[in-house]
mmCIF file with all atom_site columns, C-alpha atoms in Angstrom:
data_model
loop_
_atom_site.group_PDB
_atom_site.id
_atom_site.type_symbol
_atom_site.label_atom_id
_atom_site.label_alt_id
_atom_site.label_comp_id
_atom_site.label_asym_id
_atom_site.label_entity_id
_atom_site.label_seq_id
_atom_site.pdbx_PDB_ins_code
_atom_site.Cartn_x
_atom_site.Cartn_y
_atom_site.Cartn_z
_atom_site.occupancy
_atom_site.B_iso_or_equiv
_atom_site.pdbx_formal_charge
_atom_site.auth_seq_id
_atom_site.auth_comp_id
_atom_site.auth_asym_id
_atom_site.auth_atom_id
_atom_site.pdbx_PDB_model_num
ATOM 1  C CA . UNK A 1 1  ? 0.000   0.000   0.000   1.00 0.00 ? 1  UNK A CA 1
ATOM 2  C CA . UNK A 1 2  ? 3.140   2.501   1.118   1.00 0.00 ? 2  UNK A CA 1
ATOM 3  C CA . UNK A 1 3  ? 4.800   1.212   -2.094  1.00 0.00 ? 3  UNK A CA 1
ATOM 4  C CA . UNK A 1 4  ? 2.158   1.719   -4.784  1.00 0.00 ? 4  UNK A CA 1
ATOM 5  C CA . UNK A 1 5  ? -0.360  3.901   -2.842  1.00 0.00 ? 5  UNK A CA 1
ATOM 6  C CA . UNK A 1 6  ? -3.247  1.111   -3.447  1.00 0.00 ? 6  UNK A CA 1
ATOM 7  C CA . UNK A 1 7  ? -5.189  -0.028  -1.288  1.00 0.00 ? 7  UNK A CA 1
ATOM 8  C CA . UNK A 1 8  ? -6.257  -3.808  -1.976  1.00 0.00 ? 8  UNK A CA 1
ATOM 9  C CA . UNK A 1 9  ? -9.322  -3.463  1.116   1.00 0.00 ? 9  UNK A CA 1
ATOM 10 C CA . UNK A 1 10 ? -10.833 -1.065  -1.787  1.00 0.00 ? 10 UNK A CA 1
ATOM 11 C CA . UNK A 1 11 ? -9.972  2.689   0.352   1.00 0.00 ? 11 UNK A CA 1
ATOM 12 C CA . UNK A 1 12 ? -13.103 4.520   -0.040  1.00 0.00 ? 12 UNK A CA 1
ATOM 13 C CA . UNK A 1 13 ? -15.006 2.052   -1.155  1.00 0.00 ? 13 UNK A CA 1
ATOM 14 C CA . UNK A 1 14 ? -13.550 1.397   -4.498  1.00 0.00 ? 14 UNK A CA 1
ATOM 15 C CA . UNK A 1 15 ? -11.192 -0.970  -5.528  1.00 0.00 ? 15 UNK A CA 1
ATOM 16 C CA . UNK A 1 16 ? -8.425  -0.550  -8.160  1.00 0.00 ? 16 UNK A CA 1
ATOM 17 C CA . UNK A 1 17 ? -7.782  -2.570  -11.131 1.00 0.00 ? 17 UNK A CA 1
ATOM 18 C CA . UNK A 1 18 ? -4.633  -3.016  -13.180 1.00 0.00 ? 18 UNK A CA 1
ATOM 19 C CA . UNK A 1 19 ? -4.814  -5.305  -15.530 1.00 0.00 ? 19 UNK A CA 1
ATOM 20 C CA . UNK A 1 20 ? -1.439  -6.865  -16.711 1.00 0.00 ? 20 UNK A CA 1
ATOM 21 C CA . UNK A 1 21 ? -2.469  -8.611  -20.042 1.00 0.00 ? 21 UNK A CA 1
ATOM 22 C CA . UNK A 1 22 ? -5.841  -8.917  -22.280 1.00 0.00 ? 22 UNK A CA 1
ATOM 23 C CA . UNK A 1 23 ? -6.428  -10.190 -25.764 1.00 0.00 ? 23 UNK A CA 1
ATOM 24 C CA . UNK A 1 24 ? -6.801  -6.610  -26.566 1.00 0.00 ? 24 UNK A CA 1
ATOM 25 C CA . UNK A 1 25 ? -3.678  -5.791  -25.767 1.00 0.00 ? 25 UNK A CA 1
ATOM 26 C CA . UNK A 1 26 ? -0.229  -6.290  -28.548 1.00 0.00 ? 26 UNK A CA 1
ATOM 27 C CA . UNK A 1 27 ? 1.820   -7.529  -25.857 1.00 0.00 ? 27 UNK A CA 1
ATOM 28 C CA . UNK A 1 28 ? 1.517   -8.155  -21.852 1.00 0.00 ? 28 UNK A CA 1
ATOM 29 C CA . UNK A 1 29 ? 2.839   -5.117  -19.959 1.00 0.00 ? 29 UNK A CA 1
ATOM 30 C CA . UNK A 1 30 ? 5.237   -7.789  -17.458 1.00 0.00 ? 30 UNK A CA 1
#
Protein backbone atom coordinates (compact mmCIF):
# COMPACT_ATOMS: atom_id res chain seq x y z
CA UNK A 1 0.00 0.00 0.00
CA UNK A 2 3.14 2.50 1.12
CA UNK A 3 4.80 1.21 -2.09
CA UNK A 4 2.16 1.72 -4.78
CA UNK A 5 -0.36 3.90 -2.84
CA UNK A 6 -3.25 1.11 -3.45
CA UNK A 7 -5.19 -0.03 -1.29
CA UNK A 8 -6.26 -3.81 -1.98
CA UNK A 9 -9.32 -3.46 1.12
CA UNK A 10 -10.83 -1.07 -1.79
CA UNK A 11 -9.97 2.69 0.35
CA UNK A 12 -13.10 4.52 -0.04
CA UNK A 13 -15.01 2.05 -1.15
CA UNK A 14 -13.55 1.40 -4.50
CA UNK A 15 -11.19 -0.97 -5.53
CA UNK A 16 -8.43 -0.55 -8.16
CA UNK A 17 -7.78 -2.57 -11.13
CA UNK A 18 -4.63 -3.02 -13.18
CA UNK A 19 -4.81 -5.31 -15.53
CA UNK A 20 -1.44 -6.87 -16.71
CA UNK A 21 -2.47 -8.61 -20.04
CA UNK A 22 -5.84 -8.92 -22.28
CA UNK A 23 -6.43 -10.19 -25.76
CA UNK A 24 -6.80 -6.61 -26.57
CA UNK A 25 -3.68 -5.79 -25.77
CA UNK A 26 -0.23 -6.29 -28.55
CA UNK A 27 1.82 -7.53 -25.86
CA UNK A 28 1.52 -8.15 -21.85
CA UNK A 29 2.84 -5.12 -19.96
CA UNK A 30 5.24 -7.79 -17.46
Amino acid sequence: NDRYGVNVCGEGGEYETFTLDCPLFIKSIV
